[in-house]
CSV table of C-alpha atoms in Angstrom, one decimal:
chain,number,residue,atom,x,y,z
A,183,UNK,CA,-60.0,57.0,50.3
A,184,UNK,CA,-56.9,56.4,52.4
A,185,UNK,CA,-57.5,59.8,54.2
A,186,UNK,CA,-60.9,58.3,55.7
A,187,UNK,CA,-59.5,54.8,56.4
A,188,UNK,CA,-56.9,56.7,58.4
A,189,UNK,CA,-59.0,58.7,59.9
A,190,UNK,CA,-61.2,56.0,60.7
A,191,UNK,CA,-58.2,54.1,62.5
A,192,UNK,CA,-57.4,57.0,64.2
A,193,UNK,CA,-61.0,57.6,65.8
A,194,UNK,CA,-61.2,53.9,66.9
A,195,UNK,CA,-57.2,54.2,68.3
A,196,UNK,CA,-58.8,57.3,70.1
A,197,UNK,CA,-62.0,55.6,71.2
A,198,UNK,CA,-60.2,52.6,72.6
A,199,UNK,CA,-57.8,54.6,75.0
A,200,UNK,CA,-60.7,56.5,76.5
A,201,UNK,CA,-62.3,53.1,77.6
A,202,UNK,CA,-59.4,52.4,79.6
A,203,UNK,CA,-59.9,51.8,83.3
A,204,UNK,CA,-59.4,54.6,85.8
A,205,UNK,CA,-57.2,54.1,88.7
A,206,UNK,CA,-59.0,55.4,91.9
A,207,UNK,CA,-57.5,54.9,95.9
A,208,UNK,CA,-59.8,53.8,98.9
A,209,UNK,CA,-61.5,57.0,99.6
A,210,UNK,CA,-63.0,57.1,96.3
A,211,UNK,CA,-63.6,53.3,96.3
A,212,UNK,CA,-65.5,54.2,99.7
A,213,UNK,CA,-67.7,56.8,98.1
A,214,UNK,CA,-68.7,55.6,94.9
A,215,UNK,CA,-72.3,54.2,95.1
A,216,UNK,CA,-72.8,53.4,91.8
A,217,UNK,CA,-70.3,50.7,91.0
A,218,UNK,CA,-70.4,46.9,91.4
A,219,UNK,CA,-67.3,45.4,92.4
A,220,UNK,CA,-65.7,42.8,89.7
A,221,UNK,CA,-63.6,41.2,92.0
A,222,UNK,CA,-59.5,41.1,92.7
A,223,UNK,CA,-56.8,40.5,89.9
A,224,UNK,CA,-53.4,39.1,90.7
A,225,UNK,CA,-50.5,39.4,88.7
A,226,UNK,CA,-47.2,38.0,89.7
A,227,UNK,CA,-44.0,39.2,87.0
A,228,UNK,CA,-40.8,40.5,86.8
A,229,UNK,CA,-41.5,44.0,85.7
A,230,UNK,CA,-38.7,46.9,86.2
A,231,UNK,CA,-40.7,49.5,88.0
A,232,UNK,CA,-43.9,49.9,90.3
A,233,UNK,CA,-45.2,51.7,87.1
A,234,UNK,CA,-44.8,49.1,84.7
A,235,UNK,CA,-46.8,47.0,87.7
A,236,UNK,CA,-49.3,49.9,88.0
A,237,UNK,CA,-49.6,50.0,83.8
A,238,UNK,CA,-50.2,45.5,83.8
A,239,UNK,CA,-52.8,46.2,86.5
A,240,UNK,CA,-54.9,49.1,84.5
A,241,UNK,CA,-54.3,46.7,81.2
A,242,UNK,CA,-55.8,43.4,83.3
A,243,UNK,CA,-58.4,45.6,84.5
A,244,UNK,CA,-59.1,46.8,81.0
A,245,UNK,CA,-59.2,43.2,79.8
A,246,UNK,CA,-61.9,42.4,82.7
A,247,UNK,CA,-64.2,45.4,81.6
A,248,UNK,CA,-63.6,47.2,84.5
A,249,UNK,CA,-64.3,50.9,84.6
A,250,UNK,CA,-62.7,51.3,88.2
A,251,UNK,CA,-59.3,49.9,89.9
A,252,UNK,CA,-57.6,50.0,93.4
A,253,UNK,CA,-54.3,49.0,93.8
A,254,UNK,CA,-53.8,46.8,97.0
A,255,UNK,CA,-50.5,45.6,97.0
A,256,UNK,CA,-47.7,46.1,94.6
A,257,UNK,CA,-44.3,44.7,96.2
A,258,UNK,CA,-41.1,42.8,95.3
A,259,UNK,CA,-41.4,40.1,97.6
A,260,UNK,CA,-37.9,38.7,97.5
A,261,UNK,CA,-34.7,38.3,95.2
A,262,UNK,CA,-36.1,36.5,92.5
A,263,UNK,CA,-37.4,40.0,90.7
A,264,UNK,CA,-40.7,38.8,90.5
A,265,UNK,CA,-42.9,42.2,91.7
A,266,UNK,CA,-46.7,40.9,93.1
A,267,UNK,CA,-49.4,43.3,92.2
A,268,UNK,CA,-53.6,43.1,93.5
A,269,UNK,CA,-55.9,45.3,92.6
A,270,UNK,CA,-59.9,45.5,93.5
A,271,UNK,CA,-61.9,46.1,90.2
A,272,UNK,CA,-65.1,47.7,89.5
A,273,UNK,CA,-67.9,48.4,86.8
């Protein structure tokens, strides 16, 4: 019995990562027909690297059932560390 309630977990672990939004740049934004944009997120924190920034923007996307996202703008605007990222999202 635990070998199927892990292997249970592990299936829905699996099938949760592949739902994760896909990061695509303007040229593919441009050519994709069959999509219906969602909008812009903003997130504005003090993250280490663009990475982390790029990884906040896929999990916000995620969290607005977005298949699709374009990263706008992902800068740290001044000394305070805090690192602004946008992103377009899609379905």
């Amino acid at each position: 019995m635990k070998k199927i309630t892990l292997a249970v977990l592990a299936t829905l672990l699996l099938s949760a990562n592949a739902a994760a939004a896909i990061r695509i740049d303007g040229q593919q934004a441009r050519n994709m027909d069959d999509v219906q944009s969602l909008g812009v997120i903003y997130i504005n924190h003090n993250f280490a690297t663009e990475s982390e920034a790029d990884q906040a923007l896929n999990q916000e996307a995620d969290a607005q059932d977005a298949r699709y996202y374009r990263v706008m703008l992902i800068r740290e605007p001044g000394s305070n560390g805090n690192m602004h990222a946008s992103a377009a999202i899609y379905k």
